[in-house]
């Protein structure tokens, strides 16, 4: 027996003889039979492990966004190899009557109408920043900036395991911002990620996302679908009704 081992044994004996009852500490719970209870996994750690995989993924995936009382809308997410990204949102503007793409590039974020005749894009925010509320469909955050929020242990979040959402067998986690703030870093919701780091479903204030179809390889980069112009971006709200014409008001 080495000197170090002897000291360790002696210390243990002295401690056991100094009023210790031998009962387990609160940090080491046991069953009635005295068998130690395995430590329970940390839900936030489990979610962070999947989100870390998600952040490294580059892919193209299609989703549906379902909002109560409305027909499902299509969402197409492209996360390119160079970290540029694009989220196409059916009905993402003008009260659901206009389709738009939100594109993230190093020189900023852009809103681009999606229509057969094309059209120009408008720079709506700096790279990595939130969009102005009046034009913000919010879907894009699920696939880009919220990943950093879910990974950052310094941000107060409450995370718990949740029952799988209908249509997915992937593990799901309920997330709540830990503090009340004017601008919380993330919306409350349930997020479900498979082992490959792909979001398979999410339940959020904006509606429920569900993965549809196969996930395919990412492009090398994401290009803007049109030239950048100086026009005004489209708002998310329905436009005001047109005023009655002069001929109609005269009757």
Coordinates of N, CA and C in Angstrom, one line a residue:
X1 N 0.9 -1.2 0.0 CA 0.0 0.0 0.0 C 0.9 1.2 0.0
X2 N 0.6 2.2 -0.9 CA 1.4 3.4 -1.0 C 1.0 4.3 0.2
X3 N 1.9 5.3 0.4 CA 1.6 6.3 1.4 C 0.3 7.1 1.1
X4 N 0.1 7.4 -0.2 CA -1.1 8.1 -0.6 C -2.4 7.3 -0.4
X5 N -2.3 6.0 -0.7 CA -3.5 5.1 -0.4 C -3.8 5.0 1.0
X6 N -2.7 4.9 1.8 CA -2.9 4.7 3.3 C -3.6 6.0 3.8
X7 N -3.1 7.1 3.4 CA -3.7 8.4 3.9 C -5.2 8.5 3.5
X8 N -5.5 8.0 2.3 CA -6.9 8.1 1.9 C -7.8 7.1 2.7
X9 N -7.3 5.9 3.0 CA -8.1 5.0 3.8 C -8.2 5.5 5.2
X10 N -7.1 6.1 5.8 CA -7.2 6.6 7.1 C -8.2 7.8 7.2
X11 N -8.1 8.6 6.3 CA -9.1 9.8 6.3 C -10.5 9.3 6.2
X12 N -10.8 8.2 5.4 CA -12.1 7.7 5.4 C -12.6 7.1 6.7
X13 N -11.7 6.4 7.4 CA -12.0 5.8 8.6 C -12.3 6.9 9.7
X14 N -11.5 7.9 9.7 CA -11.7 9.0 10.7 C -13.0 9.7 10.4
X15 N -13.3 10.0 9.2 CA -14.6 10.6 8.9 C -15.8 9.7 9.3
X16 N -15.7 8.4 9.1 CA -16.8 7.5 9.4 C -17.0 7.4 10.9
X17 N -15.9 7.7 11.7 CA -16.0 7.6 13.1 C -16.4 8.9 13.8
X18 N -16.6 10.0 13.0 CA -16.8 11.3 13.6 C -18.3 11.7 13.4
X19 N -19.2 10.8 13.8 CA -20.6 11.1 13.9 C -21.3 10.9 12.6
X20 N -20.6 10.4 11.6 CA -21.3 10.1 10.3 C -22.2 8.9 10.4
X21 N -23.4 9.0 10.0 CA -24.4 8.0 10.1 C -24.3 7.0 8.9
X22 N -23.5 7.4 7.9 CA -23.5 6.5 6.7 C -24.6 6.7 5.8
X23 N -25.5 7.6 6.1 CA -26.7 7.8 5.2 C -26.3 8.6 4.0
X24 N -26.9 8.3 2.9 CA -26.6 9.0 1.6 C -26.9 10.5 1.7
X25 N -26.1 11.3 1.0 CA -26.3 12.7 1.0 C -27.4 13.1 0.0
X26 N -28.0 14.2 0.2 CA -29.1 14.6 -0.7 C -28.7 14.6 -2.2
X27 N -27.4 14.8 -2.4 CA -26.9 14.8 -3.8 C -26.9 13.3 -4.4
X28 N -27.0 12.3 -3.6 CA -26.9 10.9 -4.0 C -28.1 10.1 -3.5
X29 N -29.3 10.3 -4.2 CA -30.5 9.6 -3.7 C -30.4 8.2 -4.0
X30 N -31.0 7.4 -3.1 CA -31.0 5.9 -3.3 C -32.5 5.4 -3.2
X31 N -32.7 4.2 -3.7 CA -33.9 3.5 -3.6 C -34.1 3.0 -2.2
X32 N -35.3 2.5 -1.8 CA -35.5 1.9 -0.4 C -34.5 0.8 -0.1
X33 N -34.0 0.1 -1.2 CA -33.1 -1.0 -1.0 C -31.7 -0.5 -0.9
X34 N -31.5 0.8 -1.0 CA -30.1 1.3 -0.8 C -29.3 1.4 -2.1
X35 N -30.0 1.2 -3.3 CA -29.3 1.2 -4.6 C -29.4 2.7 -5.1
X36 N -28.2 3.2 -5.5 CA -28.2 4.6 -5.9 C -29.1 4.8 -7.2
X37 N -29.8 5.9 -7.2 CA -30.7 6.2 -8.3 C -29.8 6.9 -9.4
X38 N -29.9 6.4 -10.6 CA -29.1 7.1 -11.7 C -29.5 8.5 -11.8
X39 N -28.5 9.4 -12.1 CA -28.8 10.8 -12.3 C -29.7 11.0 -13.5
X40 N -30.7 11.8 -13.4 CA -31.6 12.1 -14.5 C -31.0 13.0 -15.5
X41 N -31.2 12.7 -16.8 CA -30.6 13.5 -17.8 C -31.1 14.9 -17.8
X42 N -30.3 15.9 -18.1 CA -30.7 17.3 -18.1 C -31.4 17.6 -19.5
X43 N -32.7 18.0 -19.4 CA -33.4 18.3 -20.7 C -32.7 19.3 -21.5
X44 N -32.2 20.4 -20.9 CA -31.5 21.4 -21.7 C -30.3 20.9 -22.3
X45 N -29.6 20.0 -21.6 CA -28.4 19.4 -22.2 C -28.7 18.5 -23.4
X46 N -29.8 17.7 -23.2 CA -30.2 16.9 -24.3 C -30.6 17.7 -25.6
X47 N -31.4 18.7 -25.3 CA -31.8 19.6 -26.5 C -30.5 20.3 -27.1
X48 N -29.6 20.8 -26.3 CA -28.4 21.4 -26.8 C -27.6 20.5 -27.7
X49 N -27.5 19.2 -27.3 CA -26.8 18.3 -28.1 C -27.3 18.1 -29.5
X50 N -28.7 18.1 -29.6 CA -29.3 18.0 -30.9 C -29.2 19.3 -31.7
X51 N -29.3 20.4 -31.0 CA -29.2 21.7 -31.7 C -27.8 21.9 -32.2
X52 N -26.8 21.4 -31.4 CA -25.4 21.6 -31.9 C -25.2 20.8 -33.2
X53 N -25.8 19.7 -33.4 CA -25.8 19.0 -34.6 C -26.6 19.7 -35.7
X54 N -27.7 20.3 -35.3 CA -28.5 21.1 -36.3 C -27.7 22.3 -36.8
X55 N -27.0 22.9 -36.0 CA -26.2 24.1 -36.4 C -25.2 23.8 -37.4
X56 N -24.6 22.6 -37.4 CA -23.6 22.1 -38.4 C -24.2 21.6 -39.6
X57 N -25.5 21.4 -39.7 CA -26.1 20.8 -40.9 C -26.3 21.9 -42.0
X58 N -26.1 21.4 -43.2 CA -26.4 22.3 -44.4 C -27.4 21.4 -45.3
X59 N -28.5 22.0 -45.7 CA -29.6 21.2 -46.2 C -30.6 22.1 -46.9
X60 N -31.5 21.4 -47.6 CA -32.7 22.0 -48.1 C -33.9 21.1 -47.6
X61 N -34.9 21.7 -47.0 CA -36.0 20.9 -46.4 C -37.3 21.7 -46.6
X62 N -38.4 20.9 -46.8 CA -39.7 21.5 -47.0 C -40.5 21.2 -45.7
X63 N -41.3 22.2 -45.3 CA -42.2 22.1 -44.2 C -43.6 22.7 -44.5
X64 N -44.5 22.3 -43.7 CA -45.8 23.0 -43.8 C -46.0 23.7 -42.4
X65 N -46.6 24.9 -42.6 CA -46.9 25.7 -41.4 C -48.5 25.7 -41.3
X66 N -49.0 25.2 -40.2 CA -50.4 25.1 -40.0 C -50.8 26.1 -38.9
X67 N -51.8 27.0 -39.2 CA -52.3 27.9 -38.3 C -53.8 27.6 -38.2
X68 N -54.4 27.6 -37.0 CA -55.8 27.3 -36.8 C -56.6 28.2 -37.6
X69 N -57.6 27.6 -38.4 CA -58.5 28.4 -39.2 C -58.0 28.8 -40.5
X70 N -56.8 28.3 -40.9 CA -56.2 28.7 -42.2 C -55.7 27.4 -42.9
X71 N -55.6 27.4 -44.2 CA -55.0 26.3 -44.9 C -53.5 26.2 -44.6
X72 N -53.0 25.0 -44.6 CA -51.5 24.9 -44.4 C -50.7 25.6 -45.5
X73 N -49.6 26.2 -45.1 CA -48.8 27.0 -46.0 C -47.4 26.3 -46.1
X74 N -46.8 26.4 -47.3 CA -45.5 25.7 -47.6 C -44.4 26.6 -47.1
X75 N -43.4 26.0 -46.5 CA -42.1 26.7 -46.1 C -41.0 25.9 -46.7
X76 N -40.1 26.5 -47.4 CA -38.9 25.9 -48.0 C -37.6 26.5 -47.3
X77 N -36.8 25.7 -46.7 CA -35.7 26.2 -46.0 C -34.4 25.7 -46.7
X78 N -33.5 26.7 -47.0 CA -32.2 26.3 -47.6 C -31.1 26.9 -46.8
X79 N -30.3 26.0 -46.2 CA -29.1 26.4 -45.4 C -27.9 26.0 -46.3
X80 N -27.2 27.0 -46.9 CA -26.2 26.7 -47.8 C -24.8 26.3 -47.2
X81 N -23.9 25.8 -47.9 CA -22.6 25.4 -47.4 C -21.8 26.5 -46.8
X82 N -22.0 27.7 -47.4 CA -21.3 28.9 -46.9 C -22.0 29.7 -45.8
X83 N -23.1 29.1 -45.3 CA -23.8 29.6 -44.2 C -24.8 30.7 -44.6
X84 N -24.9 31.0 -45.9 CA -26.0 31.9 -46.3 C -27.3 31.0 -46.2
X85 N -28.4 31.7 -46.1 CA -29.7 30.9 -46.0 C -30.8 31.7 -46.6
X86 N -31.9 30.9 -46.9 CA -33.1 31.4 -47.5 C -34.3 30.6 -47.0
X87 N -35.3 31.3 -46.6 CA -36.6 30.7 -46.2 C -37.7 31.3 -47.0
X88 N -38.3 30.4 -47.9 CA -39.4 30.8 -48.7 C -40.7 30.5 -47.9
X89 N -41.6 31.5 -47.8 CA -42.8 31.5 -47.0 C -44.0 31.7 -47.8
X90 N -44.8 30.7 -48.1 CA -46.1 30.9 -48.8 C -47.0 31.7 -47.9
X91 N -47.5 32.8 -48.5 CA -48.4 33.6 -47.7 C -47.7 34.4 -46.6
X92 N -46.5 34.7 -46.7 CA -45.7 35.3 -45.7 C -45.9 36.8 -45.6
X93 N -46.7 37.4 -46.4 CA -46.9 38.9 -46.4 C -48.3 39.2 -46.9
X94 N -48.7 40.4 -46.6 CA -50.0 41.0 -47.0 C -51.1 40.1 -46.5
X95 N -51.1 39.7 -45.3 CA -52.2 38.9 -44.7 C -52.4 37.6 -45.3
X96 N -51.3 37.0 -45.8 CA -51.3 35.7 -46.4 C -51.6 35.7 -47.9
X97 N -51.6 36.8 -48.6 CA -51.9 36.9 -50.0 C -50.7 37.0 -50.9
X98 N -49.5 37.2 -50.3 CA -48.2 37.3 -51.0 C -47.2 36.4 -50.5
X99 N -46.5 35.7 -51.4 CA -45.4 34.8 -51.0 C -44.1 35.6 -51.0
X100 N -43.2 35.4 -50.0 CA -42.0 36.1 -49.9 C -40.8 35.1 -49.5
X101 N -39.6 35.5 -49.8 CA -38.4 34.8 -49.3 C -37.7 35.8 -48.4
X102 N -37.2 35.3 -47.3 CA -36.3 36.0 -46.4 C -34.9 35.4 -46.6
X103 N -34.0 36.2 -47.0 CA -32.6 35.7 -47.4 C -31.6 36.3 -46.4
X104 N -30.7 35.5 -45.9 CA -29.6 36.0 -45.1 C -28.3 35.8 -45.7
X105 N -27.6 37.0 -45.9 CA -26.2 37.0 -46.5 C -25.3 37.9 -45.6
X106 N -24.0 37.8 -45.8 CA -23.1 38.6 -45.0 C -23.4 40.1 -45.1
X107 N -24.0 40.6 -46.3 CA -24.3 42.0 -46.5 C -25.6 42.4 -46.0
X108 N -26.4 41.5 -45.3 CA -27.6 41.8 -44.7 C -28.7 40.8 -44.9
X109 N -29.9 41.1 -44.5 CA -31.1 40.3 -44.7 C -32.0 41.0 -45.7
X110 N -32.6 40.2 -46.5 CA -33.4 40.8 -47.6 C -34.8 40.1 -47.7
X111 N -35.8 40.9 -48.1 CA -37.1 40.3 -48.4 C -37.3 40.4 -49.9
X112 N -37.7 39.3 -50.4 CA -37.9 39.2 -51.9 C -39.3 38.6 -52.2
X113 N -40.1 39.3 -52.9 CA -41.4 38.7 -53.3 C -41.2 37.5 -54.2
X114 N -42.0 36.5 -54.1 CA -41.9 35.4 -55.0 C -43.2 35.4 -55.8
X115 N -43.0 35.7 -57.1 CA -44.1 35.7 -58.0 C -43.6 35.3 -59.4
X116 N -44.4 34.9 -60.3 CA -44.0 34.5 -61.7 C -43.2 35.6 -62.4
X117 N -43.6 36.8 -62.2 CA -43.0 38.0 -62.9 C -41.7 38.4 -62.3
X118 N -41.3 37.8 -61.2 CA -40.0 38.2 -60.6 C -40.2 39.4 -59.7
X119 N -39.2 40.2 -59.6 CA -39.3 41.4 -58.7 C -38.1 41.6 -58.0
X120 N -37.9 42.8 -57.4 CA -36.7 43.1 -56.7 C -36.7 42.7 -55.2
X121 N -35.6 42.7 -54.6 CA -35.4 42.4 -53.2 C -35.2 43.8 -52.5
X122 N -35.5 43.8 -51.2 CA -35.3 44.9 -50.4 C -34.5 44.5 -49.1
X123 N -33.4 45.3 -48.8 CA -32.6 45.0 -47.6 C -33.5 45.5 -46.4
X124 N -33.7 44.5 -45.5 CA -34.6 44.8 -44.4 C -33.9 44.8 -43.0
X125 N -32.7 44.3 -42.9 CA -32.0 44.3 -41.7 C -30.6 43.9 -41.9
X126 N -29.7 44.3 -40.9 CA -28.3 43.8 -41.0 C -28.3 42.3 -40.7
X127 N -27.2 41.7 -41.1 CA -27.0 40.3 -40.9 C -27.1 40.0 -39.4
X128 N -27.9 39.0 -39.1 CA -28.0 38.5 -37.7 C -28.9 39.3 -36.8
X129 N -29.6 40.3 -37.3 CA -30.5 41.1 -36.6 C -31.9 40.7 -36.8
X130 N -32.8 41.2 -35.9 CA -34.2 40.9 -36.1 C -34.8 41.9 -37.1
X131 N -35.8 41.4 -37.8 CA -36.5 42.2 -38.8 C -37.5 43.2 -38.1
X132 N -37.8 44.3 -38.6 CA -38.8 45.1 -38.1 C -40.1 44.3 -37.9
X133 N -40.8 44.5 -36.8 CA -42.0 43.7 -36.5 C -43.1 43.7 -37.6
X134 N -43.2 44.8 -38.3 CA -44.3 45.0 -39.2 C -44.1 44.1 -40.5
X135 N -42.9 43.7 -40.7 CA -42.6 42.9 -41.9 C -42.0 41.5 -41.6
X136 N -42.1 41.1 -40.3 CA -41.4 40.0 -39.8 C -42.3 38.7 -39.8
X137 N -42.1 37.7 -40.6 CA -42.9 36.5 -40.5 C -42.4 35.6 -39.4
X138 N -41.2 35.7 -38.9 CA -40.7 35.1 -37.7 C -40.3 33.6 -38.0
X139 N -40.7 33.0 -39.1 CA -40.4 31.6 -39.3 C -38.9 31.3 -39.4
X140 N -38.2 32.3 -40.0 CA -36.8 32.1 -40.3 C -36.0 31.9 -39.0
X141 N -36.4 32.5 -37.9 CA -35.6 32.4 -36.7 C -35.4 31.0 -36.2
X142 N -36.4 30.1 -36.5 CA -36.4 28.7 -36.0 C -35.1 28.0 -36.6
X143 N -34.7 28.4 -37.8 CA -33.7 27.7 -38.5 C -32.3 28.4 -38.4
X144 N -32.3 29.6 -37.9 CA -31.0 30.4 -37.9 C -30.7 30.9 -36.4
X145 N -31.2 32.0 -36.1 CA -30.7 32.7 -34.9 C -31.2 32.0 -33.6
X146 N -32.3 31.3 -33.6 CA -32.7 30.6 -32.4 C -31.8 29.4 -32.0
X147 N -31.1 28.9 -33.0 CA -30.2 27.8 -32.6 C -29.1 28.3 -31.6
X148 N -28.6 29.5 -31.9 CA -27.6 30.1 -30.9 C -28.2 30.3 -29.5
X149 N -29.5 30.7 -29.5 CA -30.2 30.9 -28.2 C -30.3 29.6 -27.5
X150 N -30.7 28.5 -28.1 CA -30.8 27.3 -27.5 C -29.5 26.7 -27.0
X151 N -28.4 27.1 -27.6 CA -27.1 26.6 -27.2 C -26.4 27.4 -26.1
X152 N -26.9 28.6 -25.9 CA -26.2 29.5 -25.0 C -26.7 29.3 -23.6
X153 N -25.9 28.7 -22.7 CA -26.3 28.4 -21.3 C -26.4 29.7 -20.5
X154 N -25.9 30.8 -21.0 CA -26.0 32.1 -20.3 C -27.4 32.7 -20.4
X155 N -28.2 32.3 -21.4 CA -29.5 32.8 -21.6 C -30.5 32.0 -20.8
X156 N -31.2 32.6 -19.9 CA -32.1 31.9 -19.0 C -33.3 31.3 -19.8
X157 N -33.4 30.0 -19.8 CA -34.5 29.3 -20.5 C -34.9 28.2 -19.6
X158 N -36.2 27.9 -19.6 CA -36.7 26.7 -19.0 C -37.0 25.6 -20.1
X159 N -36.3 24.5 -19.9 CA -36.4 23.4 -20.9 C -36.9 22.1 -20.2
X160 N -37.9 21.5 -20.8 CA -38.4 20.2 -20.3 C -38.7 19.3 -21.5
X161 N -38.6 18.0 -21.2 CA -39.0 17.1 -22.2 C -40.5 17.1 -22.4
X162 N -40.9 16.9 -23.7 CA -42.3 17.0 -24.0 C -42.8 15.8 -24.8
X163 N -44.1 15.5 -24.8 CA -44.6 14.4 -25.6 C -44.4 14.8 -27.1
X164 N -44.0 13.8 -27.9 CA -43.8 14.0 -29.3 C -45.1 14.6 -30.0
X165 N -44.8 15.6 -30.8 CA -46.0 16.2 -31.6 C -46.5 15.2 -32.6
X166 N -47.8 15.3 -32.9 CA -48.4 14.4 -33.9 C -47.6 14.5 -35.2
X167 N -47.3 13.4 -35.8 CA -46.6 13.3 -37.0 C -45.1 13.2 -36.9
X168 N -44.5 13.1 -35.7 CA -43.1 12.9 -35.6 C -42.8 12.0 -34.4
X169 N -41.7 11.2 -34.5 CA -41.3 10.4 -33.4 C -40.0 10.9 -32.8
X170 N -39.5 12.0 -33.3 CA -38.3 12.6 -32.7 C -38.5 13.1 -31.3
X171 N -37.5 13.2 -30.5 CA -37.6 13.7 -29.2 C -38.0 15.2 -29.2
X172 N -38.9 15.6 -28.3 CA -39.4 17.0 -28.3 C -39.1 17.6 -27.0
X173 N -39.0 18.9 -27.0 CA -38.6 19.7 -25.8 C -39.4 21.0 -25.8
X174 N -40.0 21.2 -24.6 CA -40.8 22.5 -24.4 C -39.8 23.5 -23.9
X175 N -39.8 24.7 -24.5 CA -38.9 25.8 -24.1 C -39.7 27.0 -23.8
X176 N -39.3 27.6 -22.7 CA -39.9 28.9 -22.2 C -38.8 29.9 -21.9
X177 N -38.9 31.1 -22.3 CA -37.9 32.1 -21.9 C -38.0 32.2 -20.4
X178 N -36.8 32.3 -19.7 CA -36.7 32.3 -18.3 C -37.1 33.6 -17.6
X179 N -37.1 34.7 -18.3 CA -37.5 35.9 -17.7 C -38.5 36.7 -18.6
X180 N -39.3 37.5 -18.0 CA -40.2 38.3 -18.8 C -39.4 39.5 -19.3
X181 N -39.5 39.7 -20.6 CA -38.8 40.8 -21.2 C -39.6 41.4 -22.3
X182 N -39.3 42.6 -22.7 CA -40.0 43.3 -23.8 C -39.7 42.5 -25.1
X183 N -38.5 42.1 -25.2 CA -38.1 41.3 -26.5 C -37.4 40.0 -26.0
X184 N -38.2 39.0 -25.7 CA -37.5 37.7 -25.3 C -36.6 37.2 -26.5
X185 N -35.6 36.5 -26.1 CA -34.6 36.0 -27.2 C -35.2 34.9 -28.0
X186 N -36.3 34.3 -27.6 CA -36.9 33.2 -28.3 C -38.4 33.1 -28.0
X187 N -39.2 32.7 -28.9 CA -40.6 32.5 -28.6 C -40.8 31.2 -27.9
X188 N -41.8 31.1 -26.9 CA -42.0 29.9 -26.3 C -42.6 28.8 -27.3
X189 N -42.2 27.6 -27.1 CA -42.7 26.6 -28.0 C -42.2 25.2 -27.7
X190 N -42.5 24.3 -28.6 CA -42.0 22.9 -28.5 C -41.2 22.6 -29.7
X191 N -40.0 22.1 -29.6 CA -39.1 21.9 -30.7 C -38.7 20.4 -30.7
X192 N -38.8 19.8 -31.9 CA -38.5 18.4 -32.0 C -37.4 18.2 -33.1
X193 N -36.3 17.6 -32.7 CA -35.1 17.3 -33.5 C -34.8 15.8 -33.6
X194 N -34.5 15.3 -34.8 CA -34.1 13.9 -34.9 C -32.6 13.8 -34.7
X195 N -32.1 12.6 -34.8 CA -30.7 12.3 -34.4 C -29.8 13.0 -35.4
X196 N -30.2 13.4 -36.6 CA -29.4 14.0 -37.6 C -29.4 15.5 -37.5
X197 N -30.1 16.1 -36.4 CA -30.1 17.5 -36.2 C -31.1 18.2 -37.1
X198 N -32.0 17.5 -37.6 CA -33.1 18.2 -38.5 C -34.3 18.4 -37.6
X199 N -34.8 19.6 -37.7 CA -36.1 19.9 -37.0 C -37.2 19.2 -37.7
X200 N -37.9 18.3 -37.0 CA -39.0 17.5 -37.7 C -40.3 18.2 -37.4
X201 N -40.4 18.9 -36.3 CA -41.7 19.6 -36.0 C -41.4 20.6 -34.9
X202 N -42.3 21.6 -34.9 CA -42.3 22.7 -33.8 C -43.7 23.3 -33.7
X203 N -44.0 23.5 -32.4 CA -45.3 24.2 -32.1 C -44.9 25.5 -31.5
X204 N -45.4 26.6 -32.2 CA -45.0 28.0 -31.8 C -46.2 28.9 -31.9
X205 N -46.1 30.1 -31.3 CA -47.2 31.0 -31.4 C -47.6 31.3 -32.9
X206 N -46.7 31.2 -33.8 CA -47.0 31.5 -35.2 C -47.7 30.3 -35.9
X207 N -47.7 29.2 -35.2 CA -48.4 28.0 -35.8 C -47.5 26.7 -35.6
X208 N -47.9 25.6 -36.3 CA -47.1 24.4 -36.1 C -46.4 24.0 -37.4
X209 N -45.1 23.8 -37.3 CA -44.3 23.4 -38.4 C -44.1 21.9 -38.4
X210 N -44.2 21.3 -39.6 CA -44.0 19.9 -39.8 C -43.2 19.6 -41.0
X211 N -42.1 18.8 -40.8 CA -41.3 18.4 -42.0 C -42.1 17.6 -42.9
X212 N -41.9 17.9 -44.2 CA -42.6 17.1 -45.3 C -41.6 16.7 -46.3
X213 N -41.5 15.5 -46.7 CA -40.6 15.0 -47.7 C -39.2 14.8 -47.2
X214 N -38.3 14.6 -48.2 CA -36.9 14.2 -47.9 C -36.1 15.5 -47.7
X215 N -35.1 15.4 -46.9 CA -34.1 16.5 -46.7 C -33.0 16.2 -47.8
X216 N -32.7 17.2 -48.6 CA -31.7 17.1 -49.7 C -30.5 17.9 -49.4
X217 N -29.5 17.7 -50.3 CA -28.2 18.4 -50.1 C -28.3 19.9 -50.3
X218 N -27.4 20.6 -49.6 CA -27.5 22.0 -49.6 C -26.8 22.6 -50.9
X219 N -27.2 23.7 -51.3 CA -26.4 24.4 -52.4 C -25.1 25.0 -51.8
X220 N -24.2 25.4 -52.7 CA -23.0 26.0 -52.2 C -23.2 27.3 -51.6
X221 N -24.1 28.1 -52.2 CA -24.5 29.4 -51.6 C -25.9 29.7 -52.0
X222 N -26.5 30.7 -51.3 CA -27.8 31.2 -51.6 C -27.7 32.5 -52.3
X223 N -28.4 32.6 -53.5 CA -28.4 33.9 -54.2 C -29.7 34.6 -54.0
X224 N -29.7 35.9 -54.2 CA -31.0 36.6 -54.1 C -31.8 36.3 -55.4
X225 N -33.1 36.1 -55.3 CA -33.9 35.8 -56.5 C -34.2 37.0 -57.4
X226 N -33.7 38.2 -57.0 CA -33.9 39.4 -57.8 C -32.9 40.5 -57.4
X227 N -32.9 41.5 -58.2 CA -32.0 42.6 -57.9 C -32.4 43.4 -56.6
X228 N -31.5 44.0 -55.9 CA -31.8 44.8 -54.8 C -32.2 46.2 -55.2
X229 N -33.4 46.6 -54.7 CA -33.9 47.9 -55.0 C -34.2 48.7 -53.8
X230 N -34.7 49.9 -54.0 CA -34.9 50.9 -52.9 C -36.4 50.9 -52.5
X231 N -37.2 50.0 -53.0 CA -38.6 50.0 -52.7 C -38.9 49.7 -51.2
X232 N -40.2 49.7 -50.8 CA -40.6 49.4 -49.5 C -40.9 47.9 -49.4
X233 N -40.5 47.3 -48.3 CA -40.8 45.8 -48.1 C -42.3 45.6 -47.9
X234 N -42.8 44.4 -48.1 CA -44.2 44.1 -47.9 C -44.4 43.8 -46.4
X235 N -45.5 44.3 -45.9 CA -45.8 44.0 -44.5 C -46.5 42.7 -44.3
X236 N -46.6 42.2 -43.1 CA -47.3 40.9 -42.9 C -48.8 41.1 -42.8
X237 N -49.3 42.3 -42.4 CA -50.7 42.5 -42.2 C -51.4 42.7 -43.6
X238 N -52.7 42.5 -43.6 CA -53.5 42.7 -44.8 C -53.5 44.2 -45.2
X239 N -53.4 44.5 -46.4 CA -53.4 45.9 -46.8 C -54.8 46.5 -46.6
X240 N -54.9 47.8 -46.3 CA -56.2 48.4 -46.1 C -57.1 48.3 -47.3
X241 N -58.4 48.2 -47.2 CA -59.2 48.1 -48.4 C -59.1 49.4 -49.2
X242 N -59.2 49.2 -50.5 CA -59.1 50.4 -51.4 C -60.3 51.3 -51.2
X243 N -60.1 52.6 -51.2 CA -61.2 53.5 -51.1 C -62.2 53.4 -52.2
X244 N -63.5 53.6 -52.0 CA -64.5 53.5 -53.1 C -64.2 54.5 -54.2
X245 N -64.4 54.1 -55.4 CA -64.2 55.0 -56.5 C -65.2 56.1 -56.5
X246 N -64.8 57.2 -57.2 CA -65.8 58.4 -57.3 C -67.1 58.0 -57.9
X247 N -67.1 57.1 -58.9 CA -68.4 56.8 -59.5 C -69.2 56.0 -58.6
X248 N -68.6 55.1 -57.8 CA -69.4 54.3 -56.8 C -70.0 55.1 -55.7
X249 N -69.2 56.1 -55.2 CA -69.6 56.9 -54.1 C -70.7 57.9 -54.5
X250 N -70.9 58.2 -55.8 CA -72.0 59.1 -56.3 C -73.3 58.5 -56.3
X251 N -73.4 57.1 -56.2 CA -74.7 56.5 -56.3 C -75.3 56.3 -54.9

